[in-house]
mmCIF file of C-alpha atoms and ligand atoms in Angstrom:
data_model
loop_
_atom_site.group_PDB
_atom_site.id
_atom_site.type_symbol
_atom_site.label_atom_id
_atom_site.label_comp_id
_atom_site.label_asym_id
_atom_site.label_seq_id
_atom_site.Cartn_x
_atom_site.Cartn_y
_atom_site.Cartn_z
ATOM 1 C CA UNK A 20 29.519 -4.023 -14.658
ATOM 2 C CA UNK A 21 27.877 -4.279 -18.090
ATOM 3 C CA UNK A 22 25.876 -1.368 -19.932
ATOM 4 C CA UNK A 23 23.464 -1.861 -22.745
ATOM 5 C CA UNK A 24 21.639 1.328 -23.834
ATOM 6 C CA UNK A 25 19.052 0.916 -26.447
ATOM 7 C CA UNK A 26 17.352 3.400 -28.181
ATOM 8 C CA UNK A 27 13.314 2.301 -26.826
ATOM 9 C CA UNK A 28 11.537 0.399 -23.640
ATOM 10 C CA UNK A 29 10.757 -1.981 -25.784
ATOM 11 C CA UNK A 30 14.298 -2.944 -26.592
ATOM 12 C CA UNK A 31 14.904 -3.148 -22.702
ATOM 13 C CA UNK A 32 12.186 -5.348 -22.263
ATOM 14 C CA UNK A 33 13.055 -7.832 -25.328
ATOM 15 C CA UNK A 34 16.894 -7.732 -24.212
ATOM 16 C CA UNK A 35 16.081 -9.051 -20.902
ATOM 17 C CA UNK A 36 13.431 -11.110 -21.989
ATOM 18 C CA UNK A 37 16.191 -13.499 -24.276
ATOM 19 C CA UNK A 38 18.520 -13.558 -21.192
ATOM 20 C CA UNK A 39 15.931 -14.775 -18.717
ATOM 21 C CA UNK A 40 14.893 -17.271 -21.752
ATOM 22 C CA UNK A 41 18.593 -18.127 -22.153
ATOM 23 C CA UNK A 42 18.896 -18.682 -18.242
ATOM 24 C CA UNK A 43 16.140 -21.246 -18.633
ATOM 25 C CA UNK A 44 16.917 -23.091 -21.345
ATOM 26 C CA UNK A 45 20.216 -23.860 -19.708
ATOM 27 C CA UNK A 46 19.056 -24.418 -16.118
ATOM 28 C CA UNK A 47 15.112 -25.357 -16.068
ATOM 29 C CA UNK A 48 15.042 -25.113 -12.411
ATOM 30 C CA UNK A 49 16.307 -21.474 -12.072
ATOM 31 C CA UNK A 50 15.302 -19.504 -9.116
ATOM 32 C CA UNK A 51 14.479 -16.341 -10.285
ATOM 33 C CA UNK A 52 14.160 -13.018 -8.605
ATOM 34 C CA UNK A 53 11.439 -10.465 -9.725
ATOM 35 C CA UNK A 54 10.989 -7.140 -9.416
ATOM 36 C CA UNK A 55 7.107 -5.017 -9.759
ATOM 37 C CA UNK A 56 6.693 -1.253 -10.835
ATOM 38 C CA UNK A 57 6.144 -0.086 -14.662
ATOM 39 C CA UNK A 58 10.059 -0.875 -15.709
ATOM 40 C CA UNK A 59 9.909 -4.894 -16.388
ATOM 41 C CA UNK A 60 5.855 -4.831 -17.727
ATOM 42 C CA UNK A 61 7.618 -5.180 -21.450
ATOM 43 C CA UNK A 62 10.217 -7.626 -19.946
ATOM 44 C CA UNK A 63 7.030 -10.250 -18.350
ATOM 45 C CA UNK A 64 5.126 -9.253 -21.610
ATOM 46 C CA UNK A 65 8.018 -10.832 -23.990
ATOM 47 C CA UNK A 66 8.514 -13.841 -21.456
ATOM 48 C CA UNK A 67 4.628 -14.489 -21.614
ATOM 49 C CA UNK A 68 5.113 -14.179 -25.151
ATOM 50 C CA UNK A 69 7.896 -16.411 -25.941
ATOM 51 C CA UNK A 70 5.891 -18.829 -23.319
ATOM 52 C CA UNK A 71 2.878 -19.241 -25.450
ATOM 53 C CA UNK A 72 4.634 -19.185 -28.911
ATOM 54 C CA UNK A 73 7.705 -21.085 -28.335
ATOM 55 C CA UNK A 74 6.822 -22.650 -25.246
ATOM 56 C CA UNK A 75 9.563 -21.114 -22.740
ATOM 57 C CA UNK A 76 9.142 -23.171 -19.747
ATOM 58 C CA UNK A 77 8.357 -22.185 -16.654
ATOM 59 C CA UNK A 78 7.112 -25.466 -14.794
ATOM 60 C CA UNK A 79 10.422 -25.902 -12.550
ATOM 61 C CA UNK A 80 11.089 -22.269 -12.326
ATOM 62 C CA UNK A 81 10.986 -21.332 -8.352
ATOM 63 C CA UNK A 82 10.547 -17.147 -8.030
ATOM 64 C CA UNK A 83 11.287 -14.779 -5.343
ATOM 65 C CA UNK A 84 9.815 -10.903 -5.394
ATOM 66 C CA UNK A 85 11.861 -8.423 -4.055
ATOM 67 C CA UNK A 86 8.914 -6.635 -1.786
ATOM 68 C CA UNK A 87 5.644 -5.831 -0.861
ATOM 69 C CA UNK A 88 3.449 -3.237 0.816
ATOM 70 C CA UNK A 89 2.487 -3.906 4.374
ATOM 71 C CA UNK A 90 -0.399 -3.886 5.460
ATOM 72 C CA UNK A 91 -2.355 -3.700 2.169
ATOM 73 C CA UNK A 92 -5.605 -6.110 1.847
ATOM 74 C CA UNK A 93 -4.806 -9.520 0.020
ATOM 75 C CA UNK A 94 -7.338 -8.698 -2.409
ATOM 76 C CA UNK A 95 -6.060 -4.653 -2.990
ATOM 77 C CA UNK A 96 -5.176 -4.192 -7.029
ATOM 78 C CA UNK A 97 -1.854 -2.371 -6.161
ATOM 79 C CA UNK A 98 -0.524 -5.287 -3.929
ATOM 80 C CA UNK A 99 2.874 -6.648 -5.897
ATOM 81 C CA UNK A 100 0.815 -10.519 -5.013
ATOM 82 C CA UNK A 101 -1.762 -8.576 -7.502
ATOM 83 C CA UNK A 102 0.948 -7.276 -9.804
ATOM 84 C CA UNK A 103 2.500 -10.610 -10.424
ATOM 85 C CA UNK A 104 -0.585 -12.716 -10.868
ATOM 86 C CA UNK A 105 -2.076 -10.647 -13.537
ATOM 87 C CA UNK A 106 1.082 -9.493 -15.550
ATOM 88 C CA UNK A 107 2.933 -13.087 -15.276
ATOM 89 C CA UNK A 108 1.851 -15.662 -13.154
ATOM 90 C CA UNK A 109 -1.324 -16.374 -14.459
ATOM 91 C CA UNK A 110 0.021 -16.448 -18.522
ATOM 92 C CA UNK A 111 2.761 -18.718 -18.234
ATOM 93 C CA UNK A 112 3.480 -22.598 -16.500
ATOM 94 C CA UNK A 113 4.652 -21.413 -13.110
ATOM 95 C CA UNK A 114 3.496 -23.916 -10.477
ATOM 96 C CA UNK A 115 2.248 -21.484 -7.823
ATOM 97 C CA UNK A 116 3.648 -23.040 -4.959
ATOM 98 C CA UNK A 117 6.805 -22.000 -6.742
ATOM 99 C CA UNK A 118 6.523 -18.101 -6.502
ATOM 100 C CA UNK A 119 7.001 -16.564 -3.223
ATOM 101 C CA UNK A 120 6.400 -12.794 -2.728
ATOM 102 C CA UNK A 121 6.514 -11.527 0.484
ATOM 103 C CA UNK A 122 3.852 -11.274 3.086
ATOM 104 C CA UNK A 123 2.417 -7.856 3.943
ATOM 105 C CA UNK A 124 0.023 -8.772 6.558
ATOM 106 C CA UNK A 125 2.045 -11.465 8.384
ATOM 107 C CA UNK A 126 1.419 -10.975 12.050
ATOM 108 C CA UNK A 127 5.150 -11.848 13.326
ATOM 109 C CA UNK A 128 6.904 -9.782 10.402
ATOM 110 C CA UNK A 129 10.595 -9.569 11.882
ATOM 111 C CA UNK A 130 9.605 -14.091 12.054
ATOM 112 C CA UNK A 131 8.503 -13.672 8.090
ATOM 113 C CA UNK A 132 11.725 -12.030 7.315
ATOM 114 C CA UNK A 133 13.851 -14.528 8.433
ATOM 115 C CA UNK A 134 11.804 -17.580 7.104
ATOM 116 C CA UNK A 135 11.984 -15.440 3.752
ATOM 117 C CA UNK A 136 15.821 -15.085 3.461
ATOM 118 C CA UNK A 137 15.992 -19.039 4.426
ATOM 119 C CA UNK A 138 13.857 -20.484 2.379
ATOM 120 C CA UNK A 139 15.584 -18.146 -0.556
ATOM 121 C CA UNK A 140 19.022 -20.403 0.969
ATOM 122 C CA UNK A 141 16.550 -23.448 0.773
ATOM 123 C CA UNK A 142 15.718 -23.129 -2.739
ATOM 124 C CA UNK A 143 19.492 -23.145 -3.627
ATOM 125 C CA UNK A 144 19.722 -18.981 -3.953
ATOM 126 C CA UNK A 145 18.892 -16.428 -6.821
ATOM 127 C CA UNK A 146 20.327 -17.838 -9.757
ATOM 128 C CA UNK A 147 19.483 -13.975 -11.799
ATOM 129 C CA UNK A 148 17.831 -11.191 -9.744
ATOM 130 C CA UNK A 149 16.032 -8.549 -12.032
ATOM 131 C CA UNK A 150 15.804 -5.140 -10.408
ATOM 132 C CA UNK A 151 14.300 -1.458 -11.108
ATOM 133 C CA UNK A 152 15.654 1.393 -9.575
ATOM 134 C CA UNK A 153 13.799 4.464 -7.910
ATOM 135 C CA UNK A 154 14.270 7.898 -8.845
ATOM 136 C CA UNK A 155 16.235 8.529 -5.637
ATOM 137 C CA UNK A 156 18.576 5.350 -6.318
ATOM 138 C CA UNK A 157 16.955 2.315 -4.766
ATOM 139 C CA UNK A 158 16.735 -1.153 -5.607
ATOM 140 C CA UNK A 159 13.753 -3.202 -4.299
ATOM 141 C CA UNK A 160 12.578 -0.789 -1.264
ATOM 142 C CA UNK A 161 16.059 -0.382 0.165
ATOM 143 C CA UNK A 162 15.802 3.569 0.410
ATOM 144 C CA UNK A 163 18.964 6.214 0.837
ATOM 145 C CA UNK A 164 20.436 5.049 4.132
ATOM 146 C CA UNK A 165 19.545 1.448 3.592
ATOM 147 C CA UNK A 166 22.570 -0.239 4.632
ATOM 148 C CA UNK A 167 24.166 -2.185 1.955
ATOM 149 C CA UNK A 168 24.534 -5.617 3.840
ATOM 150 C CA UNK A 169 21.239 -5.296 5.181
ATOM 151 C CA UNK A 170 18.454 -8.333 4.848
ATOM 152 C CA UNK A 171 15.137 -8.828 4.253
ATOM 153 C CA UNK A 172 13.083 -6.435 6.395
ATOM 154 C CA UNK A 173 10.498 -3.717 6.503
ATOM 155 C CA UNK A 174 11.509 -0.278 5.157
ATOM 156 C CA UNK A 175 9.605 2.902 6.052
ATOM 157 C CA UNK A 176 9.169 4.392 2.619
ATOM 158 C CA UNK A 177 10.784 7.629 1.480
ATOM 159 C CA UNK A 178 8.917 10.862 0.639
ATOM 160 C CA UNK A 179 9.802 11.044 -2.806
ATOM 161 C CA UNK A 180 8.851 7.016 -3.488
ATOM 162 C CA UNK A 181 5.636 7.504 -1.373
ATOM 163 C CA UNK A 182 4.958 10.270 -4.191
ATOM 164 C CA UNK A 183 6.240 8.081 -7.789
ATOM 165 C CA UNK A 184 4.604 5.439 -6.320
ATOM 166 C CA UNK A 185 0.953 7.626 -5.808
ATOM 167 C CA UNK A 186 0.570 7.492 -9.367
ATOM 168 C CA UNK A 187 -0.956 3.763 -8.765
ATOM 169 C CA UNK A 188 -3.915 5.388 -5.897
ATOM 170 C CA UNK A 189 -5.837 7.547 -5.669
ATOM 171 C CA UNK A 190 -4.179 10.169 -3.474
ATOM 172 C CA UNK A 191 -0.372 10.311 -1.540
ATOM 173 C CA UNK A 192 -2.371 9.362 1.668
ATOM 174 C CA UNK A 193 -3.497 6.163 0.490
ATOM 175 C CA UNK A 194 0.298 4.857 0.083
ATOM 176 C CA UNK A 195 1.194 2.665 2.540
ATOM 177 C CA UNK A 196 4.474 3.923 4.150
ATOM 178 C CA UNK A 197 5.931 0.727 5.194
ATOM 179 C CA UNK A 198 6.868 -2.364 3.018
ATOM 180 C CA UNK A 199 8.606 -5.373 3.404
ATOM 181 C CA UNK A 200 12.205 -5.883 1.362
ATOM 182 C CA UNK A 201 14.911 -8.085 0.529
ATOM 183 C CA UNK A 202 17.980 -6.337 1.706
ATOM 184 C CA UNK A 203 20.967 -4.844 -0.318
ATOM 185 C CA UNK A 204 22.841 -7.983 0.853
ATOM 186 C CA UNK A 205 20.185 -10.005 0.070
ATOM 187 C CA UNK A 206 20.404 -8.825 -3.495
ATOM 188 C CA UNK A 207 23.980 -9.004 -3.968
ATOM 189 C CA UNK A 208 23.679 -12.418 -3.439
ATOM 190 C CA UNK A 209 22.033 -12.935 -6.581
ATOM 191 C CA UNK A 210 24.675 -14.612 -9.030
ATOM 192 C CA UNK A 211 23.407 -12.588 -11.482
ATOM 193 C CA UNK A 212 21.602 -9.463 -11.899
ATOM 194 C CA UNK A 213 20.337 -7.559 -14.333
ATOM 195 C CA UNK A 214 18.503 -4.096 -13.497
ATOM 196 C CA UNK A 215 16.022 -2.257 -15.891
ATOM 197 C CA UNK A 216 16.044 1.251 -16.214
ATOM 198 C CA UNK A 217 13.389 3.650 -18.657
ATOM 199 C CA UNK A 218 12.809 7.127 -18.543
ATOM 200 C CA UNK A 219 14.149 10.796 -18.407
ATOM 201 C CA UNK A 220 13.370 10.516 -14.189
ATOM 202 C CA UNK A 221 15.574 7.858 -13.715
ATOM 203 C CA UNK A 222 18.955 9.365 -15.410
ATOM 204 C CA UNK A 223 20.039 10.848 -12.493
ATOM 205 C CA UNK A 224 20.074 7.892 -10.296
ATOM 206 C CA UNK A 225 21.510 5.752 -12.891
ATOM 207 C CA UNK A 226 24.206 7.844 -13.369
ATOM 208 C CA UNK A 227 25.141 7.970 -9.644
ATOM 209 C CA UNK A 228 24.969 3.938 -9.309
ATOM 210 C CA UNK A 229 26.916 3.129 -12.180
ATOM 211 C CA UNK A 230 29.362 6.039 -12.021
ATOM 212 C CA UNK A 231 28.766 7.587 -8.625
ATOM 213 C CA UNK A 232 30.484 6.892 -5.519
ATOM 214 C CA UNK A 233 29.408 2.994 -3.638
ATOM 215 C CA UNK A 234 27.243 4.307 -1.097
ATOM 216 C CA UNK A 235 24.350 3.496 0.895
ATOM 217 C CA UNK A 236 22.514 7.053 0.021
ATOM 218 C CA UNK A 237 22.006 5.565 -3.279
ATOM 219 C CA UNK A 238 21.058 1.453 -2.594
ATOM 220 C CA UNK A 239 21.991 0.535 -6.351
ATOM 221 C CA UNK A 240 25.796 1.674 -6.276
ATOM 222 C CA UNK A 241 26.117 -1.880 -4.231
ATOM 223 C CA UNK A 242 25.648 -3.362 -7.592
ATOM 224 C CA UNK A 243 29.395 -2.194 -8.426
ATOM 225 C CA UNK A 244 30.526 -4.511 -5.840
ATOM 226 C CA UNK A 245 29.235 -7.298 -7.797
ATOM 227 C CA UNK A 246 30.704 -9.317 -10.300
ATOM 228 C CA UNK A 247 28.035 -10.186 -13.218
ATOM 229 C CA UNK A 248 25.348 -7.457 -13.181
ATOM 230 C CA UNK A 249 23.860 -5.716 -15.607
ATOM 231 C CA UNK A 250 22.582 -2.185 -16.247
ATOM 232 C CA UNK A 251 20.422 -2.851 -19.740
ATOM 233 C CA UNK A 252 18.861 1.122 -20.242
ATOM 234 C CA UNK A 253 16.976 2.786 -22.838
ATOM 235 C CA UNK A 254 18.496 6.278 -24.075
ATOM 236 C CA UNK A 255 17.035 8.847 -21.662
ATOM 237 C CA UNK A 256 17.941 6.989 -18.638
ATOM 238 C CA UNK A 257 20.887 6.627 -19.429
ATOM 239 C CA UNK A 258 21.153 9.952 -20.547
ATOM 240 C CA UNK A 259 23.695 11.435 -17.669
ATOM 241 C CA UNK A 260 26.145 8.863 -17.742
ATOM 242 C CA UNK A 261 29.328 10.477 -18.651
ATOM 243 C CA UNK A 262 30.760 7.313 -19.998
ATOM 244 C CA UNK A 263 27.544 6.369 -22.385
ATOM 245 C CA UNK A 264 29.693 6.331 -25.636
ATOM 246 C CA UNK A 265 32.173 3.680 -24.300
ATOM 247 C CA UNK A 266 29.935 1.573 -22.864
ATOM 248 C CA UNK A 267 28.304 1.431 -26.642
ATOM 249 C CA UNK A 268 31.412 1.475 -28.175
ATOM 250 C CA UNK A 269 32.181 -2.278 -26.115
ATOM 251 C CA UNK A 270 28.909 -3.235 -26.728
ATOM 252 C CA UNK A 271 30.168 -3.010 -30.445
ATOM 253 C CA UNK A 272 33.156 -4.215 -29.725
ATOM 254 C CA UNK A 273 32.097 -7.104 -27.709
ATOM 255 C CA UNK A 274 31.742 -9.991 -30.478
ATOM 256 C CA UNK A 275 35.350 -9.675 -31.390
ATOM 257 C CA UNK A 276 36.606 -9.611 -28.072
ATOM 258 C CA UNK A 277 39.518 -12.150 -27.783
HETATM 259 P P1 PGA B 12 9.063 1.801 -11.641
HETATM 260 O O1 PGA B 12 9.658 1.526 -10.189
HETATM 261 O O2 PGA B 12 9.521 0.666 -12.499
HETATM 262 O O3 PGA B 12 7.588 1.809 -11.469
HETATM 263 O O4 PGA B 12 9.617 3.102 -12.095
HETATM 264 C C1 PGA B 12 10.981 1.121 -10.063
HETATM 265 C C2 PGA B 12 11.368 1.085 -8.605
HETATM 266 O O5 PGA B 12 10.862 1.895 -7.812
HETATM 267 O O6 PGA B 12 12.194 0.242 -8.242
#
């Protein structure tokens, strides 16, 4: 597992932004798997960015969001359809019949699920999967307990995401409590990932995936079971890692690696 801990959110977002950029220079037909939520804003703010001034090219890019709300209108501001239209979609050369985002008001959603996770197969699989993580450790909605091979499927949202998440209504009550999700497995299937992390509120669960125990109480401690992903922080997440100085000591090290 990789670190990178830079000193702002804006470094985060810029870091990522020049790997995705790299991933599509070298394979224009990338599948891509996106992630909603404050974290990547600066990351799909770069790539619009680097779209429109050095024409980064999206037209054979195929995209796959991690979740959505169920049960939301389609037309409801805080649906992650919403979220990816108006901070990426609609700025860059994405073909829409490319980007996929799950359903939230299918009527068969256990039928959705499964047409979801095959037409990811379809589309040749998540070439690099950007994730957030909650404050209590998950990635996409897999919450504690989520078990780590499990597949796309609707999650009954914790308390405590129910309440970060409230931030975006008007009240607690008017977060919906289900959603739909890619699974743990479904993530780790990624062939690469990198996962975005900001904030004081998000040390503690970044320390426990990265240095904690591989458990299922804390969804992104899968990630240690995979072999490329990356954990690209700013300082006050990654604030409670007990390792921090090593990690930026290979960081520095890196270029003259033999
Ligand atoms: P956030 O959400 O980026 O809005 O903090 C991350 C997550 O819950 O995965």
């Amino acid at each position: 597992m990789e670190v990178i801990i830079k000193d702002t959110v804006e470094e985060i977002g810029k870091i990522a932004a020049r790997l995705v950029a790299r991933q599509l220079n070298a394979k224009p037909d990338t599948v891509l798997g996106l992630a909603t939520g404050s974290t990547p804003l600066g990351l799909y703010a770069e790539l619009v960015r680097m779209h429109k001034e050095q024409g980064l090219d999206f037209s054979q890019v195929v995209s796959f969001n991690l979740d959505e709300y169920v049960g939301l209108p389609e037309s409801h501001p805080q649906t992650y359809d919403y979220f990816m239209r108006e901070n990426l979609f609609k700025h860059i050369n994405i073909s829409e019949h490319n980007t996929y985002i799950p359903s939230g008001t299918a009527d068969n959603c256990e039928a959705f699920c499964e047409w979801y996770e095959r037409r990811i197969k379809e589309c040749g699989g998540i070439d690099l999967q950007i994730l957030g993580i909650g404050s209590d450790g998950h990635i996409a909605f897999n919450e504690p307990s989520s078990s780590l091979g499990s597949r796309t499927r609707i999650k009954t949202l914790a308390k405590q995401t129910i309440d970060d998440n409230s931030r975006f209504f008007s009240s607690p009550e008017e977060v919906p409590i289900y959603a739909i999700t890619m699974g743990v497995g479904t993530i780790l299937e990624a062939r690469k990932i990198i996962l975005l992390a900001s904030g004081q509120a998000k040390a503690a669960a970044v320390a426990a995936a990265v240095e904690g125990p591989v458990t299922s109480m804390v969804a992104a401690s899968a990630l240690q079971l995979h072999r490329d992903a990356m954990f690209i922080l700013d300082r006050e997440a990654a604030g409670e890692l007990k390792m921090a100085d090593y990690y930026e000591w290979v960081q520095a090290k890196m270029a003259h690696a033999p």
